[in-house]
mmCIF file with all atom_site columns, C-alpha atoms in Angstrom:
data_model
loop_
_atom_site.group_PDB
_atom_site.id
_atom_site.type_symbol
_atom_site.label_atom_id
_atom_site.label_alt_id
_atom_site.label_comp_id
_atom_site.label_asym_id
_atom_site.label_entity_id
_atom_site.label_seq_id
_atom_site.pdbx_PDB_ins_code
_atom_site.Cartn_x
_atom_site.Cartn_y
_atom_site.Cartn_z
_atom_site.occupancy
_atom_site.B_iso_or_equiv
_atom_site.pdbx_formal_charge
_atom_site.auth_seq_id
_atom_site.auth_comp_id
_atom_site.auth_asym_id
_atom_site.auth_atom_id
_atom_site.pdbx_PDB_model_num
ATOM 1   C CA . MET A 1 1   ? -5.721  -28.278 -25.071 1.00 86.00 ? 1   MET A CA 1
ATOM 2   C CA . ARG A 1 2   ? -8.040  -30.813 -24.543 1.00 93.00 ? 2   ARG A CA 1
ATOM 3   C CA . ILE A 1 3   ? -8.960  -33.274 -21.713 1.00 96.00 ? 3   ILE A CA 1
ATOM 4   C CA . ASN A 1 4   ? -11.258 -36.123 -22.491 1.00 97.00 ? 4   ASN A CA 1
ATOM 5   C CA . GLY A 1 5   ? -13.797 -38.081 -20.305 1.00 97.00 ? 5   GLY A CA 1
ATOM 6   C CA . PRO A 1 6   ? -15.559 -41.159 -20.964 1.00 97.00 ? 6   PRO A CA 1
ATOM 7   C CA . SER A 1 7   ? -18.528 -39.043 -22.646 1.00 97.00 ? 7   SER A CA 1
ATOM 8   C CA . ILE A 1 8   ? -17.386 -35.442 -23.175 1.00 98.00 ? 8   ILE A CA 1
ATOM 9   C CA . TYR A 1 9   ? -14.102 -33.681 -23.520 1.00 98.00 ? 9   TYR A CA 1
ATOM 10  C CA . LEU A 1 10  ? -13.168 -29.878 -22.554 1.00 96.00 ? 10  LEU A CA 1
ATOM 11  C CA . ARG A 1 11  ? -11.518 -27.885 -25.039 1.00 93.00 ? 11  ARG A CA 1
ATOM 12  C CA . TYR A 1 12  ? -10.748 -23.509 -25.029 1.00 89.00 ? 12  TYR A CA 1
ATOM 13  C CA . LEU A 1 13  ? -14.271 -22.170 -26.480 1.00 87.00 ? 13  LEU A CA 1
ATOM 14  C CA . ASN A 1 14  ? -13.565 -20.335 -29.781 1.00 84.00 ? 14  ASN A CA 1
ATOM 15  C CA . GLU A 1 15  ? -15.597 -17.074 -31.027 1.00 79.00 ? 15  GLU A CA 1
ATOM 16  C CA . ASP A 1 16  ? -17.484 -19.282 -33.499 1.00 84.00 ? 16  ASP A CA 1
ATOM 17  C CA . ASP A 1 17  ? -18.916 -21.411 -30.498 1.00 86.00 ? 17  ASP A CA 1
ATOM 18  C CA . ALA A 1 18  ? -20.132 -18.704 -28.705 1.00 79.00 ? 18  ALA A CA 1
ATOM 19  C CA . ASP A 1 19  ? -23.563 -18.214 -30.090 1.00 80.00 ? 19  ASP A CA 1
ATOM 20  C CA . ILE A 1 20  ? -24.425 -22.268 -29.646 1.00 84.00 ? 20  ILE A CA 1
ATOM 21  C CA . ALA A 1 21  ? -23.010 -22.113 -26.586 1.00 81.00 ? 21  ALA A CA 1
ATOM 22  C CA . LEU A 1 22  ? -25.335 -19.364 -25.047 1.00 77.00 ? 22  LEU A CA 1
ATOM 23  C CA . THR A 1 23  ? -28.044 -21.236 -25.888 1.00 80.00 ? 23  THR A CA 1
ATOM 24  C CA . ALA A 1 24  ? -27.173 -23.123 -22.904 1.00 80.00 ? 24  ALA A CA 1
ATOM 25  C CA . ILE A 1 25  ? -28.992 -20.537 -20.598 1.00 72.00 ? 25  ILE A CA 1
ATOM 26  C CA . GLN A 1 26  ? -32.078 -20.799 -21.741 1.00 68.00 ? 26  GLN A CA 1
ATOM 27  C CA . GLY A 1 27  ? -33.959 -22.178 -18.442 1.00 60.00 ? 27  GLY A CA 1
ATOM 28  C CA . PHE A 1 28  ? -31.169 -22.288 -16.428 1.00 58.00 ? 28  PHE A CA 1
ATOM 29  C CA . TRP A 1 29  ? -32.371 -19.208 -13.837 1.00 57.00 ? 29  TRP A CA 1
ATOM 30  C CA . PRO A 1 30  ? -35.397 -19.829 -12.371 1.00 57.00 ? 30  PRO A CA 1
ATOM 31  C CA . ASP A 1 31  ? -36.768 -16.454 -13.101 1.00 61.00 ? 31  ASP A CA 1
ATOM 32  C CA . GLY A 1 32  ? -35.903 -16.710 -16.761 1.00 63.00 ? 32  GLY A CA 1
ATOM 33  C CA . THR A 1 33  ? -32.906 -14.629 -17.055 1.00 64.00 ? 33  THR A CA 1
ATOM 34  C CA . THR A 1 34  ? -30.872 -14.248 -20.390 1.00 66.00 ? 34  THR A CA 1
ATOM 35  C CA . PRO A 1 35  ? -28.228 -12.791 -21.219 1.00 65.00 ? 35  PRO A CA 1
ATOM 36  C CA . SER A 1 36  ? -27.884 -8.662  -22.071 1.00 69.00 ? 36  SER A CA 1
ATOM 37  C CA . SER A 1 37  ? -26.231 -7.851  -25.429 1.00 71.00 ? 37  SER A CA 1
ATOM 38  C CA . ARG A 1 38  ? -23.389 -6.801  -23.412 1.00 75.00 ? 38  ARG A CA 1
ATOM 39  C CA . GLU A 1 39  ? -23.045 -10.202 -21.420 1.00 69.00 ? 39  GLU A CA 1
ATOM 40  C CA . VAL A 1 40  ? -23.156 -11.568 -25.199 1.00 69.00 ? 40  VAL A CA 1
ATOM 41  C CA . SER A 1 41  ? -20.891 -9.615  -26.198 1.00 74.00 ? 41  SER A CA 1
ATOM 42  C CA . ARG A 1 42  ? -18.305 -9.872  -23.384 1.00 70.00 ? 42  ARG A CA 1
ATOM 43  C CA . PHE A 1 43  ? -18.808 -13.781 -23.635 1.00 71.00 ? 43  PHE A CA 1
ATOM 44  C CA . LYS A 1 44  ? -17.599 -13.494 -26.845 1.00 74.00 ? 44  LYS A CA 1
ATOM 45  C CA . TRP A 1 45  ? -14.861 -11.466 -26.391 1.00 73.00 ? 45  TRP A CA 1
ATOM 46  C CA . ALA A 1 46  ? -13.469 -13.799 -23.549 1.00 69.00 ? 46  ALA A CA 1
ATOM 47  C CA . ALA A 1 47  ? -13.847 -16.952 -26.062 1.00 69.00 ? 47  ALA A CA 1
ATOM 48  C CA . VAL A 1 48  ? -11.376 -15.175 -28.256 1.00 68.00 ? 48  VAL A CA 1
ATOM 49  C CA . ASN A 1 49  ? -9.125  -13.987 -25.787 1.00 70.00 ? 49  ASN A CA 1
ATOM 50  C CA . SER A 1 50  ? -9.247  -14.770 -22.415 1.00 66.00 ? 50  SER A CA 1
ATOM 51  C CA . ASN A 1 51  ? -7.798  -18.371 -23.230 1.00 66.00 ? 51  ASN A CA 1
ATOM 52  C CA . VAL A 1 52  ? -4.703  -16.968 -25.276 1.00 61.00 ? 52  VAL A CA 1
ATOM 53  C CA . ASN A 1 53  ? -1.449  -18.026 -24.016 1.00 59.00 ? 53  ASN A CA 1
ATOM 54  C CA . MET A 1 54  ? -2.904  -19.797 -20.919 1.00 63.00 ? 54  MET A CA 1
ATOM 55  C CA . PHE A 1 55  ? -1.159  -22.943 -19.464 1.00 62.00 ? 55  PHE A CA 1
ATOM 56  C CA . GLU A 1 56  ? 1.954   -22.512 -21.617 1.00 63.00 ? 56  GLU A CA 1
ATOM 57  C CA . ARG A 1 57  ? 3.827   -23.617 -18.831 1.00 59.00 ? 57  ARG A CA 1
ATOM 58  C CA . HIS A 1 58  ? 1.584   -26.737 -17.939 1.00 68.00 ? 58  HIS A CA 1
ATOM 59  C CA . ASP A 1 59  ? 0.985   -25.355 -14.556 1.00 79.00 ? 59  ASP A CA 1
ATOM 60  C CA . LEU A 1 60  ? -0.518  -22.587 -12.356 1.00 85.00 ? 60  LEU A CA 1
ATOM 61  C CA . THR A 1 61  ? 2.000   -20.042 -10.895 1.00 84.00 ? 61  THR A CA 1
ATOM 62  C CA . ILE A 1 62  ? 1.763   -17.082 -8.773  1.00 85.00 ? 62  ILE A CA 1
ATOM 63  C CA . ASP A 1 63  ? 1.531   -14.715 -11.513 1.00 84.00 ? 63  ASP A CA 1
ATOM 64  C CA . ASP A 1 64  ? -1.558  -16.005 -12.783 1.00 83.00 ? 64  ASP A CA 1
ATOM 65  C CA . PHE A 1 65  ? -4.937  -14.700 -13.081 1.00 82.00 ? 65  PHE A CA 1
ATOM 66  C CA . ALA A 1 66  ? -7.412  -15.291 -16.043 1.00 81.00 ? 66  ALA A CA 1
ATOM 67  C CA . ASP A 1 67  ? -10.734 -16.898 -17.139 1.00 82.00 ? 67  ASP A CA 1
ATOM 68  C CA . CYS A 1 68  ? -10.800 -19.858 -19.226 1.00 86.00 ? 68  CYS A CA 1
ATOM 69  C CA . VAL A 1 69  ? -13.635 -20.473 -21.403 1.00 86.00 ? 69  VAL A CA 1
ATOM 70  C CA . TYR A 1 70  ? -13.980 -23.853 -21.693 1.00 91.00 ? 70  TYR A CA 1
ATOM 71  C CA . ALA A 1 71  ? -16.307 -25.812 -24.537 1.00 93.00 ? 71  ALA A CA 1
ATOM 72  C CA . ILE A 1 72  ? -18.201 -28.986 -23.650 1.00 96.00 ? 72  ILE A CA 1
ATOM 73  C CA . CYS A 1 73  ? -18.594 -31.525 -26.285 1.00 97.00 ? 73  CYS A CA 1
ATOM 74  C CA . LEU A 1 74  ? -19.302 -34.858 -26.583 1.00 98.00 ? 74  LEU A CA 1
ATOM 75  C CA . GLN A 1 75  ? -17.134 -37.304 -28.257 1.00 97.00 ? 75  GLN A CA 1
ATOM 76  C CA . ASP A 1 76  ? -18.664 -36.808 -31.537 1.00 97.00 ? 76  ASP A CA 1
ATOM 77  C CA . ASP A 1 77  ? -18.091 -32.897 -31.613 1.00 97.00 ? 77  ASP A CA 1
ATOM 78  C CA . THR A 1 78  ? -21.154 -31.561 -30.581 1.00 97.00 ? 78  THR A CA 1
ATOM 79  C CA . LEU A 1 79  ? -21.364 -28.728 -28.374 1.00 96.00 ? 79  LEU A CA 1
ATOM 80  C CA . ILE A 1 80  ? -22.962 -29.113 -25.433 1.00 96.00 ? 80  ILE A CA 1
ATOM 81  C CA . GLY A 1 81  ? -22.248 -26.492 -23.379 1.00 93.00 ? 81  GLY A CA 1
ATOM 82  C CA . TYR A 1 82  ? -19.819 -24.528 -21.755 1.00 90.00 ? 82  TYR A CA 1
ATOM 83  C CA . ASN A 1 83  ? -17.675 -23.960 -18.505 1.00 91.00 ? 83  ASN A CA 1
ATOM 84  C CA . ILE A 1 84  ? -15.864 -20.657 -17.178 1.00 88.00 ? 84  ILE A CA 1
ATOM 85  C CA . THR A 1 85  ? -13.243 -21.275 -14.731 1.00 91.00 ? 85  THR A CA 1
ATOM 86  C CA . LEU A 1 86  ? -11.480 -18.381 -12.912 1.00 89.00 ? 86  LEU A CA 1
ATOM 87  C CA . TYR A 1 87  ? -7.429  -19.118 -12.528 1.00 90.00 ? 87  TYR A CA 1
ATOM 88  C CA . ASP A 1 88  ? -5.996  -16.858 -9.555  1.00 92.00 ? 88  ASP A CA 1
ATOM 89  C CA . LYS A 1 89  ? -2.718  -17.689 -9.189  1.00 91.00 ? 89  LYS A CA 1
ATOM 90  C CA . THR A 1 90  ? -2.721  -21.319 -7.947  1.00 93.00 ? 90  THR A CA 1
ATOM 91  C CA . LYS A 1 91  ? -6.775  -21.386 -7.522  1.00 95.00 ? 91  LYS A CA 1
ATOM 92  C CA . MET A 1 92  ? -9.462  -22.214 -9.395  1.00 95.00 ? 92  MET A CA 1
ATOM 93  C CA . ILE A 1 93  ? -12.668 -20.743 -9.292  1.00 95.00 ? 93  ILE A CA 1
ATOM 94  C CA . SER A 1 94  ? -15.668 -22.095 -11.421 1.00 92.00 ? 94  SER A CA 1
ATOM 95  C CA . THR A 1 95  ? -17.934 -19.204 -11.868 1.00 86.00 ? 95  THR A CA 1
ATOM 96  C CA . MET A 1 96  ? -20.435 -20.721 -14.487 1.00 84.00 ? 96  MET A CA 1
ATOM 97  C CA . SER A 1 97  ? -21.295 -24.002 -16.208 1.00 88.00 ? 97  SER A CA 1
ATOM 98  C CA . ALA A 1 98  ? -24.133 -24.233 -18.506 1.00 88.00 ? 98  ALA A CA 1
ATOM 99  C CA . ILE A 1 99  ? -25.202 -27.140 -20.759 1.00 92.00 ? 99  ILE A CA 1
ATOM 100 C CA . ILE A 1 100 ? -27.843 -26.935 -23.547 1.00 92.00 ? 100 ILE A CA 1
ATOM 101 C CA . PRO A 1 101 ? -31.040 -28.168 -22.026 1.00 91.00 ? 101 PRO A CA 1
ATOM 102 C CA . GLU A 1 102 ? -31.411 -30.891 -24.462 1.00 93.00 ? 102 GLU A CA 1
ATOM 103 C CA . TYR A 1 103 ? -28.456 -32.285 -23.043 1.00 95.00 ? 103 TYR A CA 1
ATOM 104 C CA . ARG A 1 104 ? -29.244 -32.050 -19.179 1.00 90.00 ? 104 ARG A CA 1
ATOM 105 C CA . TYR A 1 105 ? -29.862 -35.132 -16.758 1.00 89.00 ? 105 TYR A CA 1
ATOM 106 C CA . TYR A 1 106 ? -27.554 -37.527 -19.093 1.00 93.00 ? 106 TYR A CA 1
ATOM 107 C CA . GLY A 1 107 ? -24.634 -36.918 -16.165 1.00 92.00 ? 107 GLY A CA 1
ATOM 108 C CA . TYR A 1 108 ? -22.653 -34.768 -17.897 1.00 96.00 ? 108 TYR A CA 1
ATOM 109 C CA . TYR A 1 109 ? -22.419 -31.968 -15.410 1.00 93.00 ? 109 TYR A CA 1
ATOM 110 C CA . ARG A 1 110 ? -20.848 -34.938 -13.123 1.00 92.00 ? 110 ARG A CA 1
ATOM 111 C CA . GLU A 1 111 ? -18.467 -35.542 -15.545 1.00 95.00 ? 111 GLU A CA 1
ATOM 112 C CA . LEU A 1 112 ? -17.591 -31.738 -16.187 1.00 95.00 ? 112 LEU A CA 1
ATOM 113 C CA . ILE A 1 113 ? -16.738 -31.629 -12.447 1.00 94.00 ? 113 ILE A CA 1
ATOM 114 C CA . TYR A 1 114 ? -14.371 -34.714 -12.637 1.00 95.00 ? 114 TYR A CA 1
ATOM 115 C CA . LEU A 1 115 ? -12.712 -33.414 -15.557 1.00 97.00 ? 115 LEU A CA 1
ATOM 116 C CA . ARG A 1 116 ? -12.597 -29.858 -14.598 1.00 95.00 ? 116 ARG A CA 1
ATOM 117 C CA . HIS A 1 117 ? -10.701 -31.330 -11.231 1.00 97.00 ? 117 HIS A CA 1
ATOM 118 C CA . ARG A 1 118 ? -8.641  -33.412 -13.260 1.00 96.00 ? 118 ARG A CA 1
ATOM 119 C CA . LEU A 1 119 ? -7.173  -30.453 -15.233 1.00 94.00 ? 119 LEU A CA 1
ATOM 120 C CA . GLY A 1 120 ? -6.867  -28.468 -12.201 1.00 94.00 ? 120 GLY A CA 1
ATOM 121 C CA . PHE A 1 121 ? -5.402  -30.489 -9.684  1.00 96.00 ? 121 PHE A CA 1
ATOM 122 C CA . ASP A 1 122 ? -3.963  -33.511 -11.348 1.00 95.00 ? 122 ASP A CA 1
ATOM 123 C CA . VAL A 1 123 ? -2.528  -31.292 -14.402 1.00 92.00 ? 123 VAL A CA 1
ATOM 124 C CA . LEU A 1 124 ? -2.381  -27.650 -13.651 1.00 92.00 ? 124 LEU A CA 1
ATOM 125 C CA . LYS A 1 125 ? -1.157  -28.433 -9.838  1.00 93.00 ? 125 LYS A CA 1
ATOM 126 C CA . ALA A 1 126 ? -3.530  -26.066 -8.509  1.00 95.00 ? 126 ALA A CA 1
ATOM 127 C CA . THR A 1 127 ? -3.538  -25.692 -4.773  1.00 96.00 ? 127 THR A CA 1
ATOM 128 C CA . GLU A 1 128 ? -7.269  -25.087 -3.904  1.00 97.00 ? 128 GLU A CA 1
ATOM 129 C CA . SER A 1 129 ? -10.892 -25.093 -5.892  1.00 97.00 ? 129 SER A CA 1
ATOM 130 C CA . GLN A 1 130 ? -13.959 -22.895 -5.332  1.00 97.00 ? 130 GLN A CA 1
ATOM 131 C CA . MET A 1 131 ? -17.334 -22.667 -6.491  1.00 94.00 ? 131 MET A CA 1
ATOM 132 C CA . LYS A 1 132 ? -21.016 -21.857 -5.357  1.00 92.00 ? 132 LYS A CA 1
ATOM 133 C CA . ILE A 1 133 ? -22.908 -24.490 -4.683  1.00 93.00 ? 133 ILE A CA 1
ATOM 134 C CA . PRO A 1 134 ? -26.801 -24.524 -3.919  1.00 89.00 ? 134 PRO A CA 1
ATOM 135 C CA . THR A 1 135 ? -28.238 -25.083 -0.175  1.00 91.00 ? 135 THR A CA 1
ATOM 136 C CA . GLU A 1 136 ? -31.178 -26.414 -1.195  1.00 87.00 ? 136 GLU A CA 1
ATOM 137 C CA . GLY A 1 137 ? -32.630 -28.935 -3.436  1.00 83.00 ? 137 GLY A CA 1
ATOM 138 C CA . ASP A 1 138 ? -31.853 -32.539 -3.813  1.00 81.00 ? 138 ASP A CA 1
ATOM 139 C CA . SER A 1 139 ? -29.783 -33.436 -6.930  1.00 84.00 ? 139 SER A CA 1
ATOM 140 C CA . ALA A 1 140 ? -26.994 -35.804 -8.202  1.00 83.00 ? 140 ALA A CA 1
ATOM 141 C CA . ILE A 1 141 ? -24.605 -32.880 -8.688  1.00 85.00 ? 141 ILE A CA 1
ATOM 142 C CA . LYS A 1 142 ? -25.253 -31.134 -5.403  1.00 89.00 ? 142 LYS A CA 1
ATOM 143 C CA . THR A 1 143 ? -24.612 -34.744 -3.585  1.00 89.00 ? 143 THR A CA 1
ATOM 144 C CA . VAL A 1 144 ? -21.202 -34.980 -5.400  1.00 90.00 ? 144 VAL A CA 1
ATOM 145 C CA . LEU A 1 145 ? -20.475 -31.026 -4.538  1.00 93.00 ? 145 LEU A CA 1
ATOM 146 C CA . ASP A 1 146 ? -21.090 -31.373 -1.254  1.00 93.00 ? 146 ASP A CA 1
ATOM 147 C CA . GLY A 1 147 ? -18.952 -34.418 -0.681  1.00 91.00 ? 147 GLY A CA 1
ATOM 148 C CA . MET A 1 148 ? -16.254 -32.938 -2.134  1.00 95.00 ? 148 MET A CA 1
ATOM 149 C CA . TYR A 1 149 ? -16.342 -29.301 -1.122  1.00 96.00 ? 149 TYR A CA 1
ATOM 150 C CA . ASP A 1 150 ? -16.138 -30.022 2.853   1.00 92.00 ? 150 ASP A CA 1
ATOM 151 C CA . GLU A 1 151 ? -15.264 -26.548 3.527   1.00 95.00 ? 151 GLU A CA 1
ATOM 152 C CA . THR A 1 152 ? -18.210 -23.354 3.265   1.00 95.00 ? 152 THR A CA 1
ATOM 153 C CA . LEU A 1 153 ? -16.279 -19.787 3.175   1.00 95.00 ? 153 LEU A CA 1
ATOM 154 C CA . ASP A 1 154 ? -19.426 -17.620 3.035   1.00 95.00 ? 154 ASP A CA 1
ATOM 155 C CA . THR A 1 155 ? -23.334 -18.585 2.234   1.00 93.00 ? 155 THR A CA 1
ATOM 156 C CA . PHE A 1 156 ? -25.354 -15.873 0.290   1.00 92.00 ? 156 PHE A CA 1
ATOM 157 C CA . LYS A 1 157 ? -28.875 -15.510 -1.754  1.00 89.00 ? 157 LYS A CA 1
ATOM 158 C CA . PHE A 1 158 ? -29.114 -15.519 -5.223  1.00 80.00 ? 158 PHE A CA 1
ATOM 159 C CA . GLN A 1 159 ? -31.993 -15.876 -7.833  1.00 75.00 ? 159 GLN A CA 1
ATOM 160 C CA . ASP A 1 160 ? -34.244 -16.441 -4.660  1.00 80.00 ? 160 ASP A CA 1
ATOM 161 C CA . ALA A 1 161 ? -31.987 -18.994 -3.815  1.00 82.00 ? 161 ALA A CA 1
ATOM 162 C CA . MET A 1 162 ? -29.614 -19.704 -0.766  1.00 90.00 ? 162 MET A CA 1
ATOM 163 C CA . TRP A 1 163 ? -26.450 -21.018 -1.738  1.00 91.00 ? 163 TRP A CA 1
ATOM 164 C CA . ARG A 1 164 ? -23.130 -21.176 -0.384  1.00 94.00 ? 164 ARG A CA 1
ATOM 165 C CA . TRP A 1 165 ? -19.322 -20.544 -1.596  1.00 95.00 ? 165 TRP A CA 1
ATOM 166 C CA . GLY A 1 166 ? -17.318 -23.751 -1.175  1.00 96.00 ? 166 GLY A CA 1
ATOM 167 C CA . ARG A 1 167 ? -13.754 -24.767 -0.978  1.00 97.00 ? 167 ARG A CA 1
ATOM 168 C CA . LEU A 1 168 ? -11.673 -27.759 -1.713  1.00 98.00 ? 168 LEU A CA 1
ATOM 169 C CA . SER A 1 169 ? -8.050  -27.921 -1.090  1.00 97.00 ? 169 SER A CA 1
ATOM 170 C CA . GLU A 1 170 ? -5.750  -30.184 -2.910  1.00 97.00 ? 170 GLU A CA 1
ATOM 171 C CA . ALA A 1 171 ? -5.415  -32.481 0.248   1.00 97.00 ? 171 ALA A CA 1
ATOM 172 C CA . HIS A 1 172 ? -8.977  -32.981 0.423   1.00 96.00 ? 172 HIS A CA 1
ATOM 173 C CA . TYR A 1 173 ? -9.494  -33.236 -3.350  1.00 97.00 ? 173 TYR A CA 1
ATOM 174 C CA . ARG A 1 174 ? -6.814  -36.365 -2.884  1.00 97.00 ? 174 ARG A CA 1
ATOM 175 C CA . ALA A 1 175 ? -8.331  -38.114 0.471   1.00 96.00 ? 175 ALA A CA 1
ATOM 176 C CA . TYR A 1 176 ? -12.063 -37.472 -1.835  1.00 96.00 ? 176 TYR A CA 1
ATOM 177 C CA . LEU A 1 177 ? -10.316 -39.433 -4.647  1.00 96.00 ? 177 LEU A CA 1
ATOM 178 C CA . GLU A 1 178 ? -9.448  -42.438 -2.234  1.00 97.00 ? 178 GLU A CA 1
ATOM 179 C CA . ALA A 1 179 ? -12.209 -42.894 -0.473  1.00 96.00 ? 179 ALA A CA 1
ATOM 180 C CA . ASN A 1 180 ? -13.950 -43.226 -3.601  1.00 94.00 ? 180 ASN A CA 1
ATOM 181 C CA . PRO A 1 181 ? -12.221 -45.718 -5.971  1.00 96.00 ? 181 PRO A CA 1
ATOM 182 C CA . ASP A 1 182 ? -15.116 -45.269 -8.475  1.00 94.00 ? 182 ASP A CA 1
ATOM 183 C CA . ILE A 1 183 ? -14.891 -41.957 -9.427  1.00 92.00 ? 183 ILE A CA 1
ATOM 184 C CA . ASP A 1 184 ? -10.681 -41.949 -9.197  1.00 95.00 ? 184 ASP A CA 1
ATOM 185 C CA . SER A 1 185 ? -10.661 -44.778 -11.907 1.00 95.00 ? 185 SER A CA 1
ATOM 186 C CA . ILE A 1 186 ? -12.857 -43.102 -14.476 1.00 95.00 ? 186 ILE A CA 1
ATOM 187 C CA . ALA A 1 187 ? -10.792 -42.551 -17.805 1.00 95.00 ? 187 ALA A CA 1
ATOM 188 C CA . TRP A 1 188 ? -9.342  -39.604 -18.759 1.00 97.00 ? 188 TRP A CA 1
ATOM 189 C CA . SER A 1 189 ? -6.868  -37.872 -20.818 1.00 97.00 ? 189 SER A CA 1
ATOM 190 C CA . CYS A 1 190 ? -5.269  -34.530 -21.278 1.00 94.00 ? 190 CYS A CA 1
ATOM 191 C CA . ASP A 1 191 ? -3.843  -33.440 -24.750 1.00 91.00 ? 191 ASP A CA 1
ATOM 192 C CA . TRP A 1 192 ? -1.919  -30.013 -25.306 1.00 81.00 ? 192 TRP A CA 1
#
């Protein structure tokens, strides 16, 4: 599986990618937290096992429940990060995205957001998406997510910052694209 955007693409992460992908966690958390050896082992296991047989049907069903670990790659195949999305029935939940420090701040997170939603809503026919969104600060990513995720299910404190658990319905996703034709017209494709 590969979903292409203008600058990046997503594909399943494999075990050989794991060590490079995990460097994306550097400087990610304000308190300097890095993955424990147990988390590294779990991550590598997930890279090998989580994606197996996922989406053979190319749509989500009421029986689906699995993490998918995606490699985020530049179009020249350089691995720059990863995304973990949990698929729970017809709902997708982005649990973690990280980009290697030297590739941050080039708009790749924003493109990842669009590709993740294209894959979930347009290809897999998800009915909703959920993710944690910071409630403090001012960034382009926060602005994009606040515009898309119109519903707040919960607020919580994590890493000494306040976050909200946002929900985006498929109907609101369609309305968001209609209201933002510049985003709707971003080129993308999906190959299995």
